[in-house]
mmCIF file of C-alpha atoms (C1' of nucleotides) in Angstrom:
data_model
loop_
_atom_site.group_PDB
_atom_site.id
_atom_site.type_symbol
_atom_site.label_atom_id
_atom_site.label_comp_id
_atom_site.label_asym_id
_atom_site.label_seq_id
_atom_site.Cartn_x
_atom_site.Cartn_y
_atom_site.Cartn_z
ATOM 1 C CA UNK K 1 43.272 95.232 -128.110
ATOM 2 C CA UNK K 2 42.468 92.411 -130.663
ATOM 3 C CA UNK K 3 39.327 93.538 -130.393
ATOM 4 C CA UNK K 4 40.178 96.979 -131.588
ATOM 5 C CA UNK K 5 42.122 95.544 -133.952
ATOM 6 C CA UNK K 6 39.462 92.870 -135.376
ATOM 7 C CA UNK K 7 36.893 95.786 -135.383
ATOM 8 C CA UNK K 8 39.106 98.054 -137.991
ATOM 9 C CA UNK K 9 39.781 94.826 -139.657
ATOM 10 C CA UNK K 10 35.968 94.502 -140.614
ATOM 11 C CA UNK K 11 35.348 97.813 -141.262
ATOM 12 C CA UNK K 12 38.128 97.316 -144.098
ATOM 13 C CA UNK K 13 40.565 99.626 -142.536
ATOM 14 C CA UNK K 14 44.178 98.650 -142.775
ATOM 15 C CA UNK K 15 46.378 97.747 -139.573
ATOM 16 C CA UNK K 16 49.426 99.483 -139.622
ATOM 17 C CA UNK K 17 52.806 99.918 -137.076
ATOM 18 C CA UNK K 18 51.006 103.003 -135.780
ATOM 19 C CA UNK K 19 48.195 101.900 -135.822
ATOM 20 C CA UNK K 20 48.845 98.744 -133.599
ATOM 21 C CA UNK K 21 50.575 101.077 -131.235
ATOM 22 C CA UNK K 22 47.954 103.246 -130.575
ATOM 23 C CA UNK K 23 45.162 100.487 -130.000
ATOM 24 C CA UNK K 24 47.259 98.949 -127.488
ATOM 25 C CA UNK K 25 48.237 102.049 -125.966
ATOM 26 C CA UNK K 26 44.078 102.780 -125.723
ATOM 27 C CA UNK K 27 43.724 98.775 -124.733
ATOM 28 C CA UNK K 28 45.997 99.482 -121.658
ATOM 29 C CA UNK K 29 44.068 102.329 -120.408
ATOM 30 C CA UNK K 30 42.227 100.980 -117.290
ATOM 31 C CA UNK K 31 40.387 103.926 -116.031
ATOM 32 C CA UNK K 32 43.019 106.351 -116.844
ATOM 33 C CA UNK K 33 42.128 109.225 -119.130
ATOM 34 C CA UNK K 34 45.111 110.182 -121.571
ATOM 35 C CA UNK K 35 45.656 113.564 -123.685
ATOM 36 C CA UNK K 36 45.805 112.936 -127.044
ATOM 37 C CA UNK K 37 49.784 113.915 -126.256
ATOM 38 C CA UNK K 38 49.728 111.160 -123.675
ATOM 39 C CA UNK K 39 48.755 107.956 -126.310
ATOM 40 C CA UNK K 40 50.956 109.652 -128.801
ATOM 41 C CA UNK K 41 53.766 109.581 -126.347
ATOM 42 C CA UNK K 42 52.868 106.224 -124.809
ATOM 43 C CA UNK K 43 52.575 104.913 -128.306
ATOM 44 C CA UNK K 44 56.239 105.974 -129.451
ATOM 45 C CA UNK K 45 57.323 104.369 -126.278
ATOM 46 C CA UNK K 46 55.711 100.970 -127.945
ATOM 47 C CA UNK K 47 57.165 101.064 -130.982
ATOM 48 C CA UNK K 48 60.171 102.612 -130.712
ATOM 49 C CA UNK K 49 59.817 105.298 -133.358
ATOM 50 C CA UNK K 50 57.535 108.631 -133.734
ATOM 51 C CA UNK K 51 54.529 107.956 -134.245
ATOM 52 C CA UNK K 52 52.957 112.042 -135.707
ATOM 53 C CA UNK K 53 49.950 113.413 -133.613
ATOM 54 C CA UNK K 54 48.096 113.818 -136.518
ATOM 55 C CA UNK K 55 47.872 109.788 -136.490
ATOM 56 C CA UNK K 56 47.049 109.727 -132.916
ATOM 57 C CA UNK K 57 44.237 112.123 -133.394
ATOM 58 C CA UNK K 58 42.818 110.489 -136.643
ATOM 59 C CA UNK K 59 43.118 106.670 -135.280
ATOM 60 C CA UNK K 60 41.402 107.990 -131.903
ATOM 61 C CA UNK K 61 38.839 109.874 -133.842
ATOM 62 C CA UNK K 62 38.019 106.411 -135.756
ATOM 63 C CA UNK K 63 37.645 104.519 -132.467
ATOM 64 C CA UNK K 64 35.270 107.068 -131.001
ATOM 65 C CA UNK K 65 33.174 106.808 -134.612
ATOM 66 C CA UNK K 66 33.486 102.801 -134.074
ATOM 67 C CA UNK K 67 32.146 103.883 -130.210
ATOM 68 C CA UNK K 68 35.241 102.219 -128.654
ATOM 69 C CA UNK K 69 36.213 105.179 -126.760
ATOM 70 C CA UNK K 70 34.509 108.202 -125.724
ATOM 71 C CA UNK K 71 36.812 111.760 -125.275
ATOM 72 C CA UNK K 72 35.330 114.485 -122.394
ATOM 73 C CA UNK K 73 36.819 117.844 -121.115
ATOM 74 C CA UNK K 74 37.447 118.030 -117.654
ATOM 75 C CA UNK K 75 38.724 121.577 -117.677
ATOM 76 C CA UNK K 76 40.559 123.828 -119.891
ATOM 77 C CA UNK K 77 43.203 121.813 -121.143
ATOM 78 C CA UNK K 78 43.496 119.208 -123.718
ATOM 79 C CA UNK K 79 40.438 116.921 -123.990
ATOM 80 C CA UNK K 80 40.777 113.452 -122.369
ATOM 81 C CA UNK K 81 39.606 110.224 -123.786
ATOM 82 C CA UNK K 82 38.903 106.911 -122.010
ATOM 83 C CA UNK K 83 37.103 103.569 -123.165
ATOM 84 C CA UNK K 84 33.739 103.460 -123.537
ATOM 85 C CA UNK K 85 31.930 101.197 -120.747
ATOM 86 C CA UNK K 86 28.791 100.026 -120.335
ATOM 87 C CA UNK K 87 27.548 101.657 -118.050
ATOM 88 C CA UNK K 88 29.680 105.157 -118.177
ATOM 89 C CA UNK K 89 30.071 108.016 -115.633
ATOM 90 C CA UNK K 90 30.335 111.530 -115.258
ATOM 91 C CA UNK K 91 33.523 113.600 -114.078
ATOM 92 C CA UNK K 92 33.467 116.228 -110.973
ATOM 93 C CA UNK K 93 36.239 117.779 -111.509
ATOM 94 C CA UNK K 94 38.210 121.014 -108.722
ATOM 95 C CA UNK K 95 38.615 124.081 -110.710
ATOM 96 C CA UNK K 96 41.389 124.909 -108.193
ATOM 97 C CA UNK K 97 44.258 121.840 -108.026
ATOM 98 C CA UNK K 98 42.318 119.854 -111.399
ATOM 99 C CA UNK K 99 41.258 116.960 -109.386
ATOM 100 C CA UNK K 100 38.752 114.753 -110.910
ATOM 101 C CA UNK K 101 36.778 111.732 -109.765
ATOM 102 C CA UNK K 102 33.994 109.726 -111.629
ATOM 103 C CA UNK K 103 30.976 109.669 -111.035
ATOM 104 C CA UNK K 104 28.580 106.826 -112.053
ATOM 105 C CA UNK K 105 26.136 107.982 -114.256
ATOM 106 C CA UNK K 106 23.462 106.182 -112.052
ATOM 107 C CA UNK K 107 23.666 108.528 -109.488
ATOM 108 C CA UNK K 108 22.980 111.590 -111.634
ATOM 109 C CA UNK K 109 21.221 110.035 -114.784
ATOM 110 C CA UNK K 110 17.637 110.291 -113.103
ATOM 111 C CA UNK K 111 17.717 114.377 -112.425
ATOM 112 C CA UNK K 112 19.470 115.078 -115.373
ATOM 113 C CA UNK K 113 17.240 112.826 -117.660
ATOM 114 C CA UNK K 114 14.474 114.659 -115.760
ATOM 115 C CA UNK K 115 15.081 118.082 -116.437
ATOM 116 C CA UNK K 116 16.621 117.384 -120.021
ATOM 117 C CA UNK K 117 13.279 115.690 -120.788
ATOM 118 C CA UNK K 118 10.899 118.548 -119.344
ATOM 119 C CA UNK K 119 13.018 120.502 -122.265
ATOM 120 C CA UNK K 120 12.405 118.265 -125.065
ATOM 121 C CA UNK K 121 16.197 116.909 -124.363
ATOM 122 C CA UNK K 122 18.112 113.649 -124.032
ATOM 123 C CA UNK K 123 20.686 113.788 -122.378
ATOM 124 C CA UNK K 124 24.022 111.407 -123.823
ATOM 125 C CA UNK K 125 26.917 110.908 -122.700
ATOM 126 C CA UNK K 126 29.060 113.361 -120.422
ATOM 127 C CA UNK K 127 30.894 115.232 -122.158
ATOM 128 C CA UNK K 128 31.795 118.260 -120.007
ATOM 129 C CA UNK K 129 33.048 117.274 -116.330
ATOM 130 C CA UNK K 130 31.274 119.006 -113.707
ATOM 131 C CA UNK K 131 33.556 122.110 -111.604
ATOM 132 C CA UNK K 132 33.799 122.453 -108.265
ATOM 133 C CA UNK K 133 36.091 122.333 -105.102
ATOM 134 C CA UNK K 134 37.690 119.301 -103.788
ATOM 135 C CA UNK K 135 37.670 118.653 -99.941
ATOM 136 C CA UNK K 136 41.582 119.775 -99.974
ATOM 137 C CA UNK K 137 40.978 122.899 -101.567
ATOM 138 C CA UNK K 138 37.750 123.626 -99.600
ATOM 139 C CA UNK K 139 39.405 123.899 -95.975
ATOM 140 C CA UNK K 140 42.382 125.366 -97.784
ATOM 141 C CA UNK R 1 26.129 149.209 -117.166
ATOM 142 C CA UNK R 2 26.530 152.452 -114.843
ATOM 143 C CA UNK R 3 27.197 149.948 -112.215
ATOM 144 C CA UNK R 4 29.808 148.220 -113.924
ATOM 145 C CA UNK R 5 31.851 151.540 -114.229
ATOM 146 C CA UNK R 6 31.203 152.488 -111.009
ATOM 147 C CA UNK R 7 32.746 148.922 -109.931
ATOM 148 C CA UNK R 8 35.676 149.433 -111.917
ATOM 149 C CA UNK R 9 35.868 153.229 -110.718
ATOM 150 C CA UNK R 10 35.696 151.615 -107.549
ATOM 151 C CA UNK R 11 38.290 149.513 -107.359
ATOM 152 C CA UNK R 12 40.776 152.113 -108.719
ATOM 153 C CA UNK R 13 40.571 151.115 -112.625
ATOM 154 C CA UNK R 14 40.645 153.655 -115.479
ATOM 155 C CA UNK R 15 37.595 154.047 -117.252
ATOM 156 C CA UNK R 16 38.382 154.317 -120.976
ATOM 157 C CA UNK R 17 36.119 154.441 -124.244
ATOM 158 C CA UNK R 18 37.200 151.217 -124.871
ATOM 159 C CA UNK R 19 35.716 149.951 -121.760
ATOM 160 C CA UNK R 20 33.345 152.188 -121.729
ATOM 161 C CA UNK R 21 32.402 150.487 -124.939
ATOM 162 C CA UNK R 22 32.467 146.884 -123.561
ATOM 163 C CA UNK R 23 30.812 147.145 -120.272
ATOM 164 C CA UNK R 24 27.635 148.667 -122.613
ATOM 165 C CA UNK R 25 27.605 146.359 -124.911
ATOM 166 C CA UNK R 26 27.989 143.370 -121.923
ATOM 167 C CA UNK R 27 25.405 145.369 -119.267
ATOM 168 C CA UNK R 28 23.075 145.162 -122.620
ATOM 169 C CA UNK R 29 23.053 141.543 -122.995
ATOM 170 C CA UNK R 30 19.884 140.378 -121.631
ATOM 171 C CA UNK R 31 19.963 136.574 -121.507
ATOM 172 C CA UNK R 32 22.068 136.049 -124.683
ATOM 173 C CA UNK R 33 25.590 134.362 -124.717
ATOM 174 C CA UNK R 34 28.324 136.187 -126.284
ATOM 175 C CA UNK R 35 31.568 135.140 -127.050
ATOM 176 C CA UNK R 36 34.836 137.424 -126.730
ATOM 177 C CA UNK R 37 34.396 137.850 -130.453
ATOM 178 C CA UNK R 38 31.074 138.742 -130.421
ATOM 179 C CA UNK R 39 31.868 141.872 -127.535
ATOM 180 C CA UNK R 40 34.757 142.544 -129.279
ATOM 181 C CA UNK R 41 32.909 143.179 -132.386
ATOM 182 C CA UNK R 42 29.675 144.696 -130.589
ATOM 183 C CA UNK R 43 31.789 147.368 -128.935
ATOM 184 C CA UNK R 44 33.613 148.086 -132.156
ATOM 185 C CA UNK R 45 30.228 149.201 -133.513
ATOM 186 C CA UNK R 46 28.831 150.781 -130.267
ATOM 187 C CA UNK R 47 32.293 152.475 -130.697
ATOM 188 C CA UNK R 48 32.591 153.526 -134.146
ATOM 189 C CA UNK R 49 36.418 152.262 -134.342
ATOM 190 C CA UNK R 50 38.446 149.130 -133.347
ATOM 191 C CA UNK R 51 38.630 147.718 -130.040
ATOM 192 C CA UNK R 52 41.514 144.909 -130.310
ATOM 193 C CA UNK R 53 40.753 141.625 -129.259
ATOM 194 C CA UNK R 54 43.177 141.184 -126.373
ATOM 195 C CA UNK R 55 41.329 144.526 -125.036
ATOM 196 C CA UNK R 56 38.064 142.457 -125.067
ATOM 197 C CA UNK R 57 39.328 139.656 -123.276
ATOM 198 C CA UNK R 58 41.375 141.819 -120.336
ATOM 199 C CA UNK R 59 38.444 143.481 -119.807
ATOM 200 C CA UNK R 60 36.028 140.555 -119.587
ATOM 201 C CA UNK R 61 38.267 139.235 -117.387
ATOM 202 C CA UNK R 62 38.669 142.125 -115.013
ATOM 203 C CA UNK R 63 34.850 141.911 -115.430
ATOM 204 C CA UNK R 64 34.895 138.108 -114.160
ATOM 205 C CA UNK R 65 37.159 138.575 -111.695
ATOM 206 C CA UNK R 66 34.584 140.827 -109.913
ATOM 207 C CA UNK R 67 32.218 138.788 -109.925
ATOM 208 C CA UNK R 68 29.651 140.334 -112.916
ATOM 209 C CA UNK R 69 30.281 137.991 -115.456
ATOM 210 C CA UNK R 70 30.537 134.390 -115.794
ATOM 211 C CA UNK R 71 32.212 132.673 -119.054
ATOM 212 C CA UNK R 72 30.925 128.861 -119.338
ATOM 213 C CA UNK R 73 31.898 126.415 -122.223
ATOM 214 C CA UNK R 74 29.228 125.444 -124.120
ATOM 215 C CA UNK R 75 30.532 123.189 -126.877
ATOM 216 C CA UNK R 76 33.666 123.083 -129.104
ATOM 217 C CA UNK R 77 33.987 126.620 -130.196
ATOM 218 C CA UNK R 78 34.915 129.685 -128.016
ATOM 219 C CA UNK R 79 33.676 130.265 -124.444
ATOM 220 C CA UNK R 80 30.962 132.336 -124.089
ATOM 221 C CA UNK R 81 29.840 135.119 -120.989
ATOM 222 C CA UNK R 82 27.125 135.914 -119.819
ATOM 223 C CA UNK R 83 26.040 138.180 -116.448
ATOM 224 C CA UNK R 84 26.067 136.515 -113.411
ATOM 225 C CA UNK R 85 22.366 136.030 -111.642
ATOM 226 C CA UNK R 86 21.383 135.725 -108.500
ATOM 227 C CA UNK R 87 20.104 132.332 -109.248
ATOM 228 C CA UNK R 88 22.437 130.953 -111.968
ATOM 229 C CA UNK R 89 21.795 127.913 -114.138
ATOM 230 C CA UNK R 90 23.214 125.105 -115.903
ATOM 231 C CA UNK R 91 23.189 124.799 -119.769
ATOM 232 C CA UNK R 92 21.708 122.017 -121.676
ATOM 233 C CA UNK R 93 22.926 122.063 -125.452
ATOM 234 C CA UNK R 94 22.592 119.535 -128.412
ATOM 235 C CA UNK R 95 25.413 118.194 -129.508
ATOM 236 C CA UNK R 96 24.200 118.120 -133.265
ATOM 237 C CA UNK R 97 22.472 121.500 -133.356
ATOM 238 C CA UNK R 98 23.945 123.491 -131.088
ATOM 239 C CA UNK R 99 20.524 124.629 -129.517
ATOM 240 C CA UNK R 100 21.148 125.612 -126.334
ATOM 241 C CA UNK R 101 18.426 126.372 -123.477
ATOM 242 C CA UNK R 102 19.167 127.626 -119.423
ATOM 243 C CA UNK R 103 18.426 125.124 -116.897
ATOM 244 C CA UNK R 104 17.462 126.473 -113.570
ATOM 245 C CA UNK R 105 19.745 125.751 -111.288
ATOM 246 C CA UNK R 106 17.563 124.583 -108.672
ATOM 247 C CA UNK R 107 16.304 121.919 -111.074
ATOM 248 C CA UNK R 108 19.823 120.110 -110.723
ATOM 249 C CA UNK R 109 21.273 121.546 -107.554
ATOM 250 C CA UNK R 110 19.992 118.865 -105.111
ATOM 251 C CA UNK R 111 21.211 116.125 -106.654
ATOM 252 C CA UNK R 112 24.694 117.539 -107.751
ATOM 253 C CA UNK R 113 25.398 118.862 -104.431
ATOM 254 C CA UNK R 114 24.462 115.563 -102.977
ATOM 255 C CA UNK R 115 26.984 113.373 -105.512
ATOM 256 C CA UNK R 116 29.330 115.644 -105.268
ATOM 257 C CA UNK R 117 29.366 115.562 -101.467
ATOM 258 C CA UNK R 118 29.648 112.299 -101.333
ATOM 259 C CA UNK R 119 32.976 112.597 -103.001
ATOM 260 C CA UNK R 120 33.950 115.249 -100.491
ATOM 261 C CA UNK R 121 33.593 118.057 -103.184
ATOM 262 C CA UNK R 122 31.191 121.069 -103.160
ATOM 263 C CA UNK R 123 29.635 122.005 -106.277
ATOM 264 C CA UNK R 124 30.248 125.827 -107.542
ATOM 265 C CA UNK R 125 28.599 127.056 -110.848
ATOM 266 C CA UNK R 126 28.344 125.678 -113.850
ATOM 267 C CA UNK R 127 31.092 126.164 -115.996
ATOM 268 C CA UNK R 128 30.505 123.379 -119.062
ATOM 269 C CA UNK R 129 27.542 122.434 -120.443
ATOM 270 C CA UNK R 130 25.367 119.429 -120.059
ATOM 271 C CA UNK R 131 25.521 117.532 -123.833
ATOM 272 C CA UNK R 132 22.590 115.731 -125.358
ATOM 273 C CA UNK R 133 19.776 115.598 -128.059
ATOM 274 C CA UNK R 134 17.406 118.511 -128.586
ATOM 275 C CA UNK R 135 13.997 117.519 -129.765
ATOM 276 C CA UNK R 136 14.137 118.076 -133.213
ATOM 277 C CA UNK R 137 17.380 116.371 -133.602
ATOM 278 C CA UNK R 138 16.013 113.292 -131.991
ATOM 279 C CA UNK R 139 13.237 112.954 -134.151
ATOM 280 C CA UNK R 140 16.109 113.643 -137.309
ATOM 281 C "C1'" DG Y 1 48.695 97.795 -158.362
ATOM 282 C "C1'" DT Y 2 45.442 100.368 -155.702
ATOM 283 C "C1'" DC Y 3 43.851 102.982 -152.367
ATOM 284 C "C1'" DA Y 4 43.932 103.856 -147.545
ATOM 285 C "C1'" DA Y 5 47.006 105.708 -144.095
ATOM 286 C "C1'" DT Y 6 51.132 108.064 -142.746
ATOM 287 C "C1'" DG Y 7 54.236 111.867 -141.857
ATOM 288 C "C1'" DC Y 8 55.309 116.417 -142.461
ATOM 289 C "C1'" DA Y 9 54.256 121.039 -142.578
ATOM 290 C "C1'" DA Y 10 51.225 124.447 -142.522
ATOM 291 C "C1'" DA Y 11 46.751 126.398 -141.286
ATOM 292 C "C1'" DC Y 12 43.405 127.088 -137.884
ATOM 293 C "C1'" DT Y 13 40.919 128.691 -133.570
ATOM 294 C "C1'" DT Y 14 40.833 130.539 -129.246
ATOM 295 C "C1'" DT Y 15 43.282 132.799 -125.810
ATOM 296 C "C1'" DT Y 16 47.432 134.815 -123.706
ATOM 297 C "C1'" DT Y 17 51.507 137.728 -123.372
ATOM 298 C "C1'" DG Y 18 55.455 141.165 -124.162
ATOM 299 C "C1'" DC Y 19 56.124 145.690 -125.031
ATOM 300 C "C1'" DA Y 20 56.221 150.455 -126.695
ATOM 301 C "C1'" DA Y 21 52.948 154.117 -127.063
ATOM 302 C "C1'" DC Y 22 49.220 156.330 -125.118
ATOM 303 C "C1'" DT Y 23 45.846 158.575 -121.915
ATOM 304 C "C1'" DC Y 24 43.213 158.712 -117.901
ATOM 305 C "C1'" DC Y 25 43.362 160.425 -113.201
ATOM 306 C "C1'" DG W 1 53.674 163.060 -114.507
ATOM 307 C "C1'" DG W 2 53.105 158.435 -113.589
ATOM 308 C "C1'" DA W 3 50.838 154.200 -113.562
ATOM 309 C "C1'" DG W 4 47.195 151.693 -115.586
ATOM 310 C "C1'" DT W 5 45.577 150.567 -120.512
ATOM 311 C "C1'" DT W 6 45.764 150.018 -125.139
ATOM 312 C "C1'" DG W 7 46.923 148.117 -129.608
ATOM 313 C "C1'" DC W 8 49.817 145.485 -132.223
ATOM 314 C "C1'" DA W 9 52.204 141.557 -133.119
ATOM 315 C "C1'" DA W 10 53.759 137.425 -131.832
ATOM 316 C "C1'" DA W 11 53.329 133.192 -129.127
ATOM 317 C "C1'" DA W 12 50.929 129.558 -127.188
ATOM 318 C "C1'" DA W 13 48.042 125.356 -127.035
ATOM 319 C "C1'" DG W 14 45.135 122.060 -129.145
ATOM 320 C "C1'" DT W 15 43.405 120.325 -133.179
ATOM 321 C "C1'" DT W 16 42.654 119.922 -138.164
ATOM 322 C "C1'" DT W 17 43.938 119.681 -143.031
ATOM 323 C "C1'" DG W 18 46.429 119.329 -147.695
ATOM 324 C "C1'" DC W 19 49.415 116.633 -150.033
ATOM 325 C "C1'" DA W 20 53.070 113.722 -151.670
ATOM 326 C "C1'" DT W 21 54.907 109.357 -150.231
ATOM 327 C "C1'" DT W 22 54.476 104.957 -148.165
ATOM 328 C "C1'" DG W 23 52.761 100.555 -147.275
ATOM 329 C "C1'" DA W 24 48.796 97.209 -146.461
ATOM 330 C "C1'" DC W 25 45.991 94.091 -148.866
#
DNA sequence: GTCAATGCAAACTTTTTGCAACTCC
DNA sequence: GGAGTTGCAAAAAGTTTGCATTGAC
């Protein structure tokens, strides 16, 4: 969070109430991935006042710019956004009950670098989860 | 596109100009990707009046539903369709472009079936895209 | 005091739904 | 004639934008 913080600081943005909120709200996030609706609720919660979603998406849009948090789509809701780490992973997601796991990237980065390469590609980043069925839904 | 009627004849489904319509502009569609929008306004042509939106998208989904179309999610903007193959394949797009290009799906298949297994999940289509850098952009 | 950031409301995009009128079988 | 379909309009969900006011520096 004081990173966050310390980062908008030098890039000679201004720290305000909201602000604060949401950055700690983001902090906090282990390996959870929150809505948009989610750090906008969770940041209320933290200040103890509204915060408007139109700050939540604009101060989350600035941290994905600064690269501190990536956002993905596991499905056909609202798009999900986690912190950026190191190493990064994909998401397998069940198009039946909306399960999703990660998946590190090192176990799918070689193919996919592969076959984006013999297209002149490079692949970045996950940003679409991958469908399929969970074990529950599969004997189900 | 006579076997598309035929399906829908089949399973007990009026067969109206407006579908009529649809089903020739969607049996036409060789490898392209079209959005509702871009049926919806295909048909109206092929028609020679309107065919609402809400038409477009009942019938693309009745369409779906048995099995000769496939919609997949291919960046940001609306979903697009396509006709289900035999085969199938992934899509590879760049995320500054746009350009898309069809990745066999027996290029990525082994691998995704085997992470995904791991996790006790079964692969099924490809319903989002793989994101990354087309050529040109990379050099840009 | 300035200028960036906020909150509010309104627009926007894509897709879905309720319902009366229609028309295909 | 009766049920499946249509078109229209309105709603829904997620996100973006314009703008006057606020507040950080």
């Amino acid at each position: 969070m004081e990173e966050l913080i310390a980062a908008l600081r030098a890039e000679g943005m201004r720290i305000t109430e909201s602000r604060k909120a949401i950055c700690e709200v983001v902090a906090a996030t282990g390996d959870e991935h929150l809505s948009a609706a989610d750090v906008g609720e969770r940041a209320c919660q933290t200040l103890g006042r509204p915060v408007d979603q139109s700050t939540v998406y604009r101060t989350l849009d600035v941290l994905e710019t600064l690269g501190f948090l990536h956002h993905v789509h596991l499905g056909h809701g609202p798009g999900v956004y986690h912190l950026s780490e190191d190493a990064g992973h994909h998401h397998l997601v069940c198009e039946n009950c909306g399960a999703a796991v990660d998946v590190p990237l090192t176990d799918v980065s070689p193919i996919l670098d592969k076959v984006a390469a013999q297209h002149g590609y490079t692949v970045r980043g996950a940003h679409f989860a991958l469908t399929g069925l969970c074990g529950d839904c599969q004997t189900a």
